[in-house]
mmCIF file with all atom_site columns, C-alpha atoms in Angstrom:
data_model
loop_
_atom_site.group_PDB
_atom_site.id
_atom_site.type_symbol
_atom_site.label_atom_id
_atom_site.label_alt_id
_atom_site.label_comp_id
_atom_site.label_asym_id
_atom_site.label_entity_id
_atom_site.label_seq_id
_atom_site.pdbx_PDB_ins_code
_atom_site.Cartn_x
_atom_site.Cartn_y
_atom_site.Cartn_z
_atom_site.occupancy
_atom_site.B_iso_or_equiv
_atom_site.pdbx_formal_charge
_atom_site.auth_seq_id
_atom_site.auth_comp_id
_atom_site.auth_asym_id
_atom_site.auth_atom_id
_atom_site.pdbx_PDB_model_num
ATOM 1   C CA . MET A 1 1   ? 10.983  -22.753 61.960 1.00 0.00 ? 84  MET A CA 1
ATOM 2   C CA . VAL A 1 2   ? 10.081  -26.362 61.247 1.00 0.00 ? 85  VAL A CA 1
ATOM 3   C CA . ALA A 1 3   ? 12.100  -29.479 62.056 1.00 0.00 ? 86  ALA A CA 1
ATOM 4   C CA . ILE A 1 4   ? 11.067  -32.983 60.999 1.00 0.00 ? 87  ILE A CA 1
ATOM 5   C CA . GLY A 1 5   ? 12.398  -36.111 62.672 1.00 0.00 ? 88  GLY A CA 1
ATOM 6   C CA . THR A 1 6   ? 13.424  -39.391 61.088 1.00 0.00 ? 89  THR A CA 1
ATOM 7   C CA . ASN A 1 7   ? 11.778  -42.809 61.081 1.00 0.00 ? 90  ASN A CA 1
ATOM 8   C CA . GLU A 1 8   ? 14.157  -43.776 63.907 1.00 0.00 ? 91  GLU A CA 1
ATOM 9   C CA . MET A 1 9   ? 13.478  -40.552 65.867 1.00 0.00 ? 92  MET A CA 1
ATOM 10  C CA . PRO A 1 10  ? 9.982   -39.484 64.740 1.00 0.00 ? 93  PRO A CA 1
ATOM 11  C CA . GLY A 1 11  ? 8.418   -36.183 65.636 1.00 0.00 ? 94  GLY A CA 1
ATOM 12  C CA . ALA A 1 12  ? 7.847   -32.674 64.325 1.00 0.00 ? 95  ALA A CA 1
ATOM 13  C CA . PHE A 1 13  ? 8.930   -29.386 65.901 1.00 0.00 ? 96  PHE A CA 1
ATOM 14  C CA . PHE A 1 14  ? 7.619   -26.001 64.826 1.00 0.00 ? 97  PHE A CA 1
ATOM 15  C CA . SER A 1 15  ? 8.174   -22.525 66.214 1.00 0.00 ? 98  SER A CA 1
ATOM 16  C CA . ASP A 1 16  ? 6.565   -19.215 65.309 1.00 0.00 ? 99  ASP A CA 1
ATOM 17  C CA . GLU A 1 17  ? 7.294   -15.671 66.494 1.00 0.00 ? 100 GLU A CA 1
ATOM 18  C CA . VAL A 1 18  ? 4.105   -14.383 68.144 1.00 0.00 ? 101 VAL A CA 1
ATOM 19  C CA . ALA A 1 19  ? 5.579   -11.148 69.529 1.00 0.00 ? 102 ALA A CA 1
ATOM 20  C CA . PRO A 1 20  ? 8.972   -9.410  69.383 1.00 0.00 ? 103 PRO A CA 1
ATOM 21  C CA . ASN A 1 21  ? 11.526  -11.841 70.825 1.00 0.00 ? 104 ASN A CA 1
ATOM 22  C CA . GLU A 1 22  ? 8.746   -14.215 71.848 1.00 0.00 ? 105 GLU A CA 1
ATOM 23  C CA . HIS A 1 23  ? 8.077   -17.567 70.190 1.00 0.00 ? 106 HIS A CA 1
ATOM 24  C CA . ALA A 1 24  ? 5.372   -20.163 70.573 1.00 0.00 ? 107 ALA A CA 1
ATOM 25  C CA . TRP A 1 25  ? 6.490   -23.668 69.754 1.00 0.00 ? 108 TRP A CA 1
ATOM 26  C CA . GLY A 1 26  ? 5.077   -27.143 69.586 1.00 0.00 ? 109 GLY A CA 1
ATOM 27  C CA . TYR A 1 27  ? 6.632   -30.589 69.491 1.00 0.00 ? 110 TYR A CA 1
ATOM 28  C CA . VAL A 1 28  ? 4.405   -33.332 68.087 1.00 0.00 ? 111 VAL A CA 1
ATOM 29  C CA . LEU A 1 29  ? 5.004   -36.990 68.955 1.00 0.00 ? 112 LEU A CA 1
ATOM 30  C CA . ALA A 1 30  ? 2.932   -40.117 68.485 1.00 0.00 ? 113 ALA A CA 1
ATOM 31  C CA . ASN A 1 31  ? 1.672   -41.735 71.665 1.00 0.00 ? 114 ASN A CA 1
ATOM 32  C CA . LYS A 1 32  ? 0.117   -45.201 71.621 1.00 0.00 ? 115 LYS A CA 1
ATOM 33  C CA . THR A 1 33  ? -1.091  -44.783 75.206 1.00 0.00 ? 116 THR A CA 1
ATOM 34  C CA . PRO A 1 34  ? -2.749  -41.337 75.353 1.00 0.00 ? 117 PRO A CA 1
ATOM 35  C CA . PRO A 1 35  ? -2.964  -39.566 78.710 1.00 0.00 ? 118 PRO A CA 1
ATOM 36  C CA . ASN A 1 36  ? -6.104  -40.121 80.725 1.00 0.00 ? 119 ASN A CA 1
ATOM 37  C CA . ALA A 1 37  ? -8.216  -37.128 79.725 1.00 0.00 ? 120 ALA A CA 1
ATOM 38  C CA . ASN A 1 38  ? -8.983  -34.783 82.601 1.00 0.00 ? 121 ASN A CA 1
ATOM 39  C CA . ALA A 1 39  ? -7.517  -37.235 85.088 1.00 0.00 ? 122 ALA A CA 1
ATOM 40  C CA . THR A 1 40  ? -7.294  -34.443 87.638 1.00 0.00 ? 123 THR A CA 1
ATOM 41  C CA . ASN A 1 41  ? -10.682 -32.920 86.812 1.00 0.00 ? 124 ASN A CA 1
ATOM 42  C CA . ASP A 1 42  ? -8.946  -30.142 84.917 1.00 0.00 ? 125 ASP A CA 1
ATOM 43  C CA . LEU A 1 43  ? -10.448 -29.251 81.547 1.00 0.00 ? 126 LEU A CA 1
ATOM 44  C CA . THR A 1 44  ? -7.119  -29.115 79.751 1.00 0.00 ? 127 THR A CA 1
ATOM 45  C CA . ARG A 1 45  ? -7.919  -28.905 76.067 1.00 0.00 ? 128 ARG A CA 1
ATOM 46  C CA . ARG A 1 46  ? -8.002  -31.900 73.752 1.00 0.00 ? 129 ARG A CA 1
ATOM 47  C CA . GLY A 1 47  ? -7.463  -34.623 76.275 1.00 0.00 ? 130 GLY A CA 1
ATOM 48  C CA . GLY A 1 48  ? -4.450  -33.197 78.035 1.00 0.00 ? 131 GLY A CA 1
ATOM 49  C CA . SER A 1 49  ? -3.801  -33.811 81.705 1.00 0.00 ? 132 SER A CA 1
ATOM 50  C CA . VAL A 1 50  ? -2.210  -31.655 84.359 1.00 0.00 ? 133 VAL A CA 1
ATOM 51  C CA . LEU A 1 51  ? 1.437   -32.365 85.130 1.00 0.00 ? 134 LEU A CA 1
ATOM 52  C CA . THR A 1 52  ? 3.539   -30.991 87.918 1.00 0.00 ? 135 THR A CA 1
ATOM 53  C CA . THR A 1 53  ? 6.541   -28.854 87.017 1.00 0.00 ? 136 THR A CA 1
ATOM 54  C CA . GLU A 1 54  ? 8.836   -31.748 87.872 1.00 0.00 ? 137 GLU A CA 1
ATOM 55  C CA . GLU A 1 55  ? 6.857   -34.198 85.692 1.00 0.00 ? 138 GLU A CA 1
ATOM 56  C CA . LYS A 1 56  ? 6.956   -31.830 82.717 1.00 0.00 ? 139 LYS A CA 1
ATOM 57  C CA . LYS A 1 57  ? 10.685  -31.254 83.128 1.00 0.00 ? 140 LYS A CA 1
ATOM 58  C CA . ARG A 1 58  ? 11.303  -35.012 83.282 1.00 0.00 ? 141 ARG A CA 1
ATOM 59  C CA . GLU A 1 59  ? 9.175   -35.666 80.170 1.00 0.00 ? 142 GLU A CA 1
ATOM 60  C CA . ILE A 1 60  ? 10.940  -32.952 78.183 1.00 0.00 ? 143 ILE A CA 1
ATOM 61  C CA . ASP A 1 61  ? 14.360  -34.249 79.186 1.00 0.00 ? 144 ASP A CA 1
ATOM 62  C CA . GLU A 1 62  ? 13.353  -37.755 78.048 1.00 0.00 ? 145 GLU A CA 1
ATOM 63  C CA . VAL A 1 63  ? 12.043  -36.489 74.721 1.00 0.00 ? 146 VAL A CA 1
ATOM 64  C CA . ILE A 1 64  ? 15.084  -34.404 73.776 1.00 0.00 ? 147 ILE A CA 1
ATOM 65  C CA . ALA A 1 65  ? 17.790  -36.665 75.202 1.00 0.00 ? 148 ALA A CA 1
ATOM 66  C CA . ASP A 1 66  ? 18.802  -38.004 71.771 1.00 0.00 ? 149 ASP A CA 1
ATOM 67  C CA . ARG A 1 67  ? 17.705  -35.031 69.631 1.00 0.00 ? 150 ARG A CA 1
ATOM 68  C CA . SER A 1 68  ? 19.869  -32.407 67.957 1.00 0.00 ? 151 SER A CA 1
ATOM 69  C CA . LYS A 1 69  ? 21.777  -29.867 70.042 1.00 0.00 ? 152 LYS A CA 1
ATOM 70  C CA . VAL A 1 70  ? 19.762  -26.980 68.580 1.00 0.00 ? 153 VAL A CA 1
ATOM 71  C CA . LEU A 1 71  ? 16.468  -28.624 69.537 1.00 0.00 ? 154 LEU A CA 1
ATOM 72  C CA . GLN A 1 72  ? 17.753  -29.413 73.016 1.00 0.00 ? 155 GLN A CA 1
ATOM 73  C CA . LEU A 1 73  ? 18.712  -25.782 73.604 1.00 0.00 ? 156 LEU A CA 1
ATOM 74  C CA . MET A 1 74  ? 15.365  -24.468 72.350 1.00 0.00 ? 157 MET A CA 1
ATOM 75  C CA . LEU A 1 75  ? 13.270  -26.851 74.439 1.00 0.00 ? 158 LEU A CA 1
ATOM 76  C CA . GLN A 1 76  ? 15.328  -26.366 77.574 1.00 0.00 ? 159 GLN A CA 1
ATOM 77  C CA . GLU A 1 77  ? 15.091  -22.573 77.461 1.00 0.00 ? 160 GLU A CA 1
ATOM 78  C CA . PRO A 1 78  ? 11.476  -21.989 78.627 1.00 0.00 ? 161 PRO A CA 1
ATOM 79  C CA . SER A 1 79  ? 10.379  -22.666 82.174 1.00 0.00 ? 162 SER A CA 1
ATOM 80  C CA . ALA A 1 80  ? 8.410   -25.877 82.607 1.00 0.00 ? 163 ALA A CA 1
ATOM 81  C CA . ASP A 1 81  ? 5.576   -23.708 83.980 1.00 0.00 ? 164 ASP A CA 1
ATOM 82  C CA . GLU A 1 82  ? 5.189   -22.203 80.493 1.00 0.00 ? 165 GLU A CA 1
ATOM 83  C CA . ILE A 1 83  ? 4.761   -25.595 78.803 1.00 0.00 ? 166 ILE A CA 1
ATOM 84  C CA . THR A 1 84  ? 1.493   -27.456 78.327 1.00 0.00 ? 167 THR A CA 1
ATOM 85  C CA . ARG A 1 85  ? 1.158   -31.094 77.297 1.00 0.00 ? 168 ARG A CA 1
ATOM 86  C CA . ALA A 1 86  ? -1.990  -31.821 75.318 1.00 0.00 ? 169 ALA A CA 1
ATOM 87  C CA . GLY A 1 87  ? -3.350  -34.755 73.358 1.00 0.00 ? 170 GLY A CA 1
ATOM 88  C CA . PHE A 1 88  ? -4.524  -34.080 69.798 1.00 0.00 ? 171 PHE A CA 1
ATOM 89  C CA . PHE A 1 89  ? -7.519  -36.188 68.800 1.00 0.00 ? 172 PHE A CA 1
ATOM 90  C CA . ASP A 1 90  ? -10.125 -36.336 66.093 1.00 0.00 ? 173 ASP A CA 1
ATOM 91  C CA . ARG A 1 91  ? -13.226 -38.525 65.975 1.00 0.00 ? 174 ARG A CA 1
ATOM 92  C CA . LYS A 1 92  ? -13.332 -42.027 64.528 1.00 0.00 ? 175 LYS A CA 1
ATOM 93  C CA . ASN A 1 93  ? -16.965 -41.757 63.391 1.00 0.00 ? 176 ASN A CA 1
ATOM 94  C CA . LEU A 1 94  ? -17.063 -38.636 61.221 1.00 0.00 ? 177 LEU A CA 1
ATOM 95  C CA . ASP A 1 95  ? -20.754 -39.079 60.383 1.00 0.00 ? 178 ASP A CA 1
ATOM 96  C CA . LEU A 1 96  ? -22.162 -38.340 63.847 1.00 0.00 ? 179 LEU A CA 1
ATOM 97  C CA . SER A 1 97  ? -24.797 -35.604 63.932 1.00 0.00 ? 180 SER A CA 1
ATOM 98  C CA . TYR A 1 98  ? -23.855 -32.168 65.235 1.00 0.00 ? 181 TYR A CA 1
ATOM 99  C CA . ILE A 1 99  ? -27.313 -31.661 66.776 1.00 0.00 ? 182 ILE A CA 1
ATOM 100 C CA . ASN A 1 100 ? -29.890 -33.305 68.988 1.00 0.00 ? 183 ASN A CA 1
ATOM 101 C CA . GLY A 1 101 ? -33.220 -31.499 69.079 1.00 0.00 ? 184 GLY A CA 1
ATOM 102 C CA . ARG A 1 102 ? -32.507 -27.956 70.258 1.00 0.00 ? 185 ARG A CA 1
ATOM 103 C CA . VAL A 1 103 ? -28.925 -28.733 71.278 1.00 0.00 ? 186 VAL A CA 1
ATOM 104 C CA . ALA A 1 104 ? -26.152 -28.064 68.765 1.00 0.00 ? 187 ALA A CA 1
ATOM 105 C CA . LEU A 1 105 ? -22.433 -28.698 68.874 1.00 0.00 ? 188 LEU A CA 1
ATOM 106 C CA . LEU A 1 106 ? -20.090 -26.185 67.235 1.00 0.00 ? 189 LEU A CA 1
ATOM 107 C CA . GLY A 1 107 ? -16.391 -26.092 66.458 1.00 0.00 ? 190 GLY A CA 1
ATOM 108 C CA . ASP A 1 108 ? -14.191 -28.826 67.898 1.00 0.00 ? 191 ASP A CA 1
ATOM 109 C CA . ALA A 1 109 ? -17.120 -30.176 69.910 1.00 0.00 ? 192 ALA A CA 1
ATOM 110 C CA . ALA A 1 110 ? -18.837 -31.040 66.609 1.00 0.00 ? 193 ALA A CA 1
ATOM 111 C CA . HIS A 1 111 ? -15.825 -31.926 64.459 1.00 0.00 ? 194 HIS A CA 1
ATOM 112 C CA . PRO A 1 112 ? -12.611 -32.307 66.521 1.00 0.00 ? 195 PRO A CA 1
ATOM 113 C CA . GLN A 1 113 ? -9.388  -32.339 64.550 1.00 0.00 ? 196 GLN A CA 1
ATOM 114 C CA . SER A 1 114 ? -5.660  -32.095 65.034 1.00 0.00 ? 197 SER A CA 1
ATOM 115 C CA . PRO A 1 115 ? -4.137  -28.646 64.388 1.00 0.00 ? 198 PRO A CA 1
ATOM 116 C CA . MET A 1 116 ? -2.159  -29.761 61.338 1.00 0.00 ? 199 MET A CA 1
ATOM 117 C CA . MET A 1 117 ? -4.430  -27.849 58.918 1.00 0.00 ? 200 MET A CA 1
ATOM 118 C CA . GLY A 1 118 ? -4.861  -24.822 61.187 1.00 0.00 ? 201 GLY A CA 1
ATOM 119 C CA . GLN A 1 119 ? -8.651  -24.753 60.761 1.00 0.00 ? 202 GLN A CA 1
ATOM 120 C CA . GLY A 1 120 ? -10.038 -25.349 64.256 1.00 0.00 ? 203 GLY A CA 1
ATOM 121 C CA . ALA A 1 121 ? -10.765 -21.715 65.154 1.00 0.00 ? 204 ALA A CA 1
ATOM 122 C CA . ASN A 1 122 ? -11.879 -20.802 61.622 1.00 0.00 ? 205 ASN A CA 1
ATOM 123 C CA . MET A 1 123 ? -14.430 -23.599 61.552 1.00 0.00 ? 206 MET A CA 1
ATOM 124 C CA . ALA A 1 124 ? -15.741 -22.691 65.004 1.00 0.00 ? 207 ALA A CA 1
ATOM 125 C CA . ILE A 1 125 ? -16.301 -19.069 63.924 1.00 0.00 ? 208 ILE A CA 1
ATOM 126 C CA . ALA A 1 126 ? -18.085 -20.180 60.743 1.00 0.00 ? 209 ALA A CA 1
ATOM 127 C CA . ASP A 1 127 ? -20.258 -22.606 62.745 1.00 0.00 ? 210 ASP A CA 1
ATOM 128 C CA . GLY A 1 128 ? -21.251 -19.848 65.147 1.00 0.00 ? 211 GLY A CA 1
ATOM 129 C CA . TYR A 1 129 ? -22.061 -17.401 62.365 1.00 0.00 ? 212 TYR A CA 1
ATOM 130 C CA . VAL A 1 130 ? -24.153 -19.861 60.359 1.00 0.00 ? 213 VAL A CA 1
ATOM 131 C CA . ALA A 1 131 ? -26.010 -21.308 63.358 1.00 0.00 ? 214 ALA A CA 1
ATOM 132 C CA . ALA A 1 132 ? -26.755 -17.840 64.772 1.00 0.00 ? 215 ALA A CA 1
ATOM 133 C CA . SER A 1 133 ? -27.935 -16.520 61.392 1.00 0.00 ? 216 SER A CA 1
ATOM 134 C CA . ARG A 1 134 ? -30.286 -19.437 60.828 1.00 0.00 ? 217 ARG A CA 1
ATOM 135 C CA . LEU A 1 135 ? -31.658 -19.245 64.377 1.00 0.00 ? 218 LEU A CA 1
ATOM 136 C CA . LEU A 1 136 ? -32.206 -15.480 64.067 1.00 0.00 ? 219 LEU A CA 1
ATOM 137 C CA . ALA A 1 137 ? -34.172 -15.946 60.858 1.00 0.00 ? 220 ALA A CA 1
ATOM 138 C CA . ALA A 1 138 ? -36.323 -18.619 62.508 1.00 0.00 ? 221 ALA A CA 1
ATOM 139 C CA . LEU A 1 139 ? -36.989 -16.537 65.636 1.00 0.00 ? 222 LEU A CA 1
ATOM 140 C CA . LYS A 1 140 ? -37.808 -13.406 63.641 1.00 0.00 ? 223 LYS A CA 1
ATOM 141 C CA . GLY A 1 141 ? -40.113 -15.364 61.355 1.00 0.00 ? 224 GLY A CA 1
ATOM 142 C CA . THR A 1 142 ? -38.362 -14.097 58.231 1.00 0.00 ? 225 THR A CA 1
ATOM 143 C CA . ASN A 1 143 ? -38.752 -17.563 56.752 1.00 0.00 ? 226 ASN A CA 1
ATOM 144 C CA . ASP A 1 144 ? -40.915 -20.583 57.489 1.00 0.00 ? 227 ASP A CA 1
ATOM 145 C CA . SER A 1 145 ? -38.245 -22.265 59.602 1.00 0.00 ? 228 SER A CA 1
ATOM 146 C CA . THR A 1 146 ? -38.515 -23.376 63.226 1.00 0.00 ? 229 THR A CA 1
ATOM 147 C CA . VAL A 1 147 ? -35.640 -23.503 65.702 1.00 0.00 ? 230 VAL A CA 1
ATOM 148 C CA . GLU A 1 148 ? -35.382 -27.263 65.198 1.00 0.00 ? 231 GLU A CA 1
ATOM 149 C CA . GLN A 1 149 ? -35.366 -26.874 61.408 1.00 0.00 ? 232 GLN A CA 1
ATOM 150 C CA . ALA A 1 150 ? -32.794 -24.074 61.600 1.00 0.00 ? 233 ALA A CA 1
ATOM 151 C CA . LEU A 1 151 ? -30.441 -26.406 63.476 1.00 0.00 ? 234 LEU A CA 1
ATOM 152 C CA . LEU A 1 152 ? -31.124 -29.224 61.024 1.00 0.00 ? 235 LEU A CA 1
ATOM 153 C CA . ASP A 1 153 ? -30.160 -26.840 58.213 1.00 0.00 ? 236 ASP A CA 1
ATOM 154 C CA . TYR A 1 154 ? -26.985 -25.940 60.114 1.00 0.00 ? 237 TYR A CA 1
ATOM 155 C CA . ASP A 1 155 ? -26.149 -29.650 60.388 1.00 0.00 ? 238 ASP A CA 1
ATOM 156 C CA . CYS A 1 156 ? -26.129 -30.153 56.621 1.00 0.00 ? 239 CYS A CA 1
ATOM 157 C CA . LYS A 1 157 ? -24.480 -32.827 54.476 1.00 0.00 ? 240 LYS A CA 1
ATOM 158 C CA . LEU A 1 158 ? -22.377 -30.220 52.647 1.00 0.00 ? 241 LEU A CA 1
ATOM 159 C CA . ARG A 1 159 ? -20.748 -29.046 55.869 1.00 0.00 ? 242 ARG A CA 1
ATOM 160 C CA . ARG A 1 160 ? -19.965 -32.538 57.104 1.00 0.00 ? 243 ARG A CA 1
ATOM 161 C CA . LYS A 1 161 ? -18.550 -33.605 53.731 1.00 0.00 ? 244 LYS A CA 1
ATOM 162 C CA . GLU A 1 162 ? -16.245 -30.588 53.498 1.00 0.00 ? 245 GLU A CA 1
ATOM 163 C CA . ASN A 1 163 ? -15.247 -30.788 57.174 1.00 0.00 ? 246 ASN A CA 1
ATOM 164 C CA . ASN A 1 164 ? -14.328 -34.439 56.830 1.00 0.00 ? 247 ASN A CA 1
ATOM 165 C CA . ILE A 1 165 ? -11.957 -33.648 53.964 1.00 0.00 ? 248 ILE A CA 1
ATOM 166 C CA . VAL A 1 166 ? -10.070 -31.185 56.181 1.00 0.00 ? 249 VAL A CA 1
ATOM 167 C CA . ILE A 1 167 ? -10.103 -33.528 59.192 1.00 0.00 ? 250 ILE A CA 1
ATOM 168 C CA . LYS A 1 168 ? -8.682  -36.391 57.127 1.00 0.00 ? 251 LYS A CA 1
ATOM 169 C CA . LYS A 1 169 ? -5.964  -34.127 55.718 1.00 0.00 ? 252 LYS A CA 1
ATOM 170 C CA . ALA A 1 170 ? -5.004  -32.982 59.230 1.00 0.00 ? 253 ALA A CA 1
ATOM 171 C CA . ARG A 1 171 ? -4.991  -36.620 60.363 1.00 0.00 ? 254 ARG A CA 1
ATOM 172 C CA . LYS A 1 172 ? -2.746  -37.601 57.433 1.00 0.00 ? 255 LYS A CA 1
ATOM 173 C CA . TYR A 1 173 ? -0.210  -34.836 58.036 1.00 0.00 ? 256 TYR A CA 1
ATOM 174 C CA . GLY A 1 174 ? -0.181  -35.591 61.761 1.00 0.00 ? 257 GLY A CA 1
ATOM 175 C CA . ASN A 1 175 ? 0.449   -39.276 61.110 1.00 0.00 ? 258 ASN A CA 1
ATOM 176 C CA . TRP A 1 176 ? 3.212   -38.450 58.642 1.00 0.00 ? 259 TRP A CA 1
ATOM 177 C CA . ALA A 1 177 ? 4.867   -35.993 61.031 1.00 0.00 ? 260 ALA A CA 1
ATOM 178 C CA . ALA A 1 178 ? 5.156   -38.640 63.760 1.00 0.00 ? 261 ALA A CA 1
ATOM 179 C CA . SER A 1 179 ? 5.597   -41.705 61.552 1.00 0.00 ? 262 SER A CA 1
ATOM 180 C CA . LYS A 1 180 ? 8.234   -44.406 61.982 1.00 0.00 ? 263 LYS A CA 1
ATOM 181 C CA . SER A 1 181 ? 7.939   -45.312 58.300 1.00 0.00 ? 264 SER A CA 1
ATOM 182 C CA . ARG A 1 182 ? 10.679  -44.172 55.940 1.00 0.00 ? 265 ARG A CA 1
ATOM 183 C CA . PHE A 1 183 ? 8.447   -42.981 53.095 1.00 0.00 ? 266 PHE A CA 1
ATOM 184 C CA . PRO A 1 184 ? 6.208   -40.547 55.030 1.00 0.00 ? 267 PRO A CA 1
ATOM 185 C CA . CYS A 1 185 ? 9.272   -39.158 56.830 1.00 0.00 ? 268 CYS A CA 1
ATOM 186 C CA . PHE A 1 186 ? 11.002  -38.627 53.480 1.00 0.00 ? 269 PHE A CA 1
ATOM 187 C CA . CYS A 1 187 ? 7.913   -36.936 51.996 1.00 0.00 ? 270 CYS A CA 1
ATOM 188 C CA . MET A 1 188 ? 7.570   -34.554 54.940 1.00 0.00 ? 271 MET A CA 1
ATOM 189 C CA . LYS A 1 189 ? 11.248  -33.626 54.799 1.00 0.00 ? 272 LYS A CA 1
ATOM 190 C CA . MET A 1 190 ? 11.111  -32.939 51.062 1.00 0.00 ? 273 MET A CA 1
ATOM 191 C CA . MET A 1 191 ? 7.934   -30.879 51.413 1.00 0.00 ? 274 MET A CA 1
ATOM 192 C CA . CYS A 1 192 ? 9.399   -28.708 54.161 1.00 0.00 ? 275 CYS A CA 1
ATOM 193 C CA . LYS A 1 193 ? 12.748  -28.337 52.412 1.00 0.00 ? 276 LYS A CA 1
ATOM 194 C CA . TYR A 1 194 ? 11.771  -27.757 48.779 1.00 0.00 ? 277 TYR A CA 1
ATOM 195 C CA . MET A 1 195 ? 8.109   -26.746 48.560 1.00 0.00 ? 278 MET A CA 1
ATOM 196 C CA . PRO A 1 196 ? 7.745   -22.979 48.017 1.00 0.00 ? 279 PRO A CA 1
ATOM 197 C CA . PRO A 1 197 ? 6.212   -21.215 51.028 1.00 0.00 ? 280 PRO A CA 1
ATOM 198 C CA . SER A 1 198 ? 3.357   -20.045 48.785 1.00 0.00 ? 281 SER A CA 1
ATOM 199 C CA . MET A 1 199 ? 2.376   -23.671 48.132 1.00 0.00 ? 282 MET A CA 1
ATOM 200 C CA . LEU A 1 200 ? 2.447   -24.521 51.837 1.00 0.00 ? 283 LEU A CA 1
ATOM 201 C CA . VAL A 1 201 ? 0.238   -21.508 52.593 1.00 0.00 ? 284 VAL A CA 1
ATOM 202 C CA . THR A 1 202 ? -2.120  -22.467 49.748 1.00 0.00 ? 285 THR A CA 1
ATOM 203 C CA . GLU A 1 203 ? -2.484  -25.985 51.160 1.00 0.00 ? 286 GLU A CA 1
ATOM 204 C CA . MET A 1 204 ? -3.248  -24.612 54.617 1.00 0.00 ? 287 MET A CA 1
ATOM 205 C CA . MET A 1 205 ? -5.738  -22.114 53.199 1.00 0.00 ? 288 MET A CA 1
ATOM 206 C CA . SER A 1 206 ? -7.471  -24.844 51.184 1.00 0.00 ? 289 SER A CA 1
ATOM 207 C CA . GLY A 1 207 ? -9.148  -25.936 54.390 1.00 0.00 ? 290 GLY A CA 1
ATOM 208 C CA . ASP A 1 208 ? -10.970 -22.610 54.524 1.00 0.00 ? 291 ASP A CA 1
ATOM 209 C CA . LYS A 1 209 ? -12.971 -23.521 51.399 1.00 0.00 ? 292 LYS A CA 1
ATOM 210 C CA . SER A 1 210 ? -15.245 -25.541 53.684 1.00 0.00 ? 293 SER A CA 1
ATOM 211 C CA . ASN A 1 211 ? -16.157 -22.393 55.603 1.00 0.00 ? 294 ASN A CA 1
ATOM 212 C CA . LYS A 1 212 ? -16.722 -20.338 52.452 1.00 0.00 ? 295 LYS A CA 1
ATOM 213 C CA . LYS A 1 213 ? -19.105 -22.928 50.984 1.00 0.00 ? 296 LYS A CA 1
ATOM 214 C CA . PHE A 1 214 ? -20.927 -23.272 54.323 1.00 0.00 ? 297 PHE A CA 1
ATOM 215 C CA . VAL A 1 215 ? -21.502 -19.529 54.686 1.00 0.00 ? 298 VAL A CA 1
ATOM 216 C CA . HIS A 1 216 ? -22.419 -19.140 51.010 1.00 0.00 ? 299 HIS A CA 1
ATOM 217 C CA . ALA A 1 217 ? -25.081 -21.867 51.258 1.00 0.00 ? 300 ALA A CA 1
ATOM 218 C CA . MET A 1 218 ? -26.599 -20.293 54.374 1.00 0.00 ? 301 MET A CA 1
ATOM 219 C CA . ARG A 1 219 ? -26.793 -16.805 52.878 1.00 0.00 ? 302 ARG A CA 1
ATOM 220 C CA . LYS A 1 220 ? -28.326 -18.194 49.701 1.00 0.00 ? 303 LYS A CA 1
ATOM 221 C CA . ASP A 1 221 ? -30.951 -20.148 51.689 1.00 0.00 ? 304 ASP A CA 1
ATOM 222 C CA . LEU A 1 222 ? -31.872 -17.059 53.731 1.00 0.00 ? 305 LEU A CA 1
ATOM 223 C CA . GLN A 1 223 ? -31.851 -14.866 50.617 1.00 0.00 ? 306 GLN A CA 1
ATOM 224 C CA . LEU A 1 224 ? -29.122 -12.671 52.023 1.00 0.00 ? 307 LEU A CA 1
ATOM 225 C CA . GLU A 1 225 ? -26.526 -10.898 49.945 1.00 0.00 ? 308 GLU A CA 1
ATOM 226 C CA . VAL A 1 226 ? -23.989 -13.535 48.920 1.00 0.00 ? 309 VAL A CA 1
ATOM 227 C CA . MET A 1 227 ? -20.431 -12.409 49.713 1.00 0.00 ? 310 MET A CA 1
#
């Protein structure tokens, strides 16, 4: 289920059945003053901060006060203890290196992104596979690479270029979903209402091309069987 707000009441709600009679849902809103990341020394993901049960209940009540009755009922149903508030961020400078000597960043640590393209976990798995494969080849001496060179090869221009395309798409869809502008709100509503599900899935899956190209390049470099 997907619900898109208006320019006067921006926001995007989505819900997905993750088990029989059990749904996971998210409600995305723009916030000009993001929460202070890890304000309570808790490593809540993506800049979230720990709220008490009472604080979460109060925030939810404020958010849904002027929303539709259906949305109010759905958001009031779960216990506040089951709800997490998190900030979704990407990185302003998309050209920063993923490595420094023998230290490498993978996944969201290297290329943080909002979840609007659904590629965070996929990219992290591909990063791990490629970095591990290149390091293994260097350590076994199956090529002329060193550990430092293996990490340099992991941090390649192709990967950053393809990643940045996905990150910018996720940023665009996130901005549209929480926009106060009429045109983006209209576009999102029309997409969700009239676009065939196959096209929506294809757009989401397009982000995985980055991973395929990344893995293909690594296997070709190491003279492994190309899948």
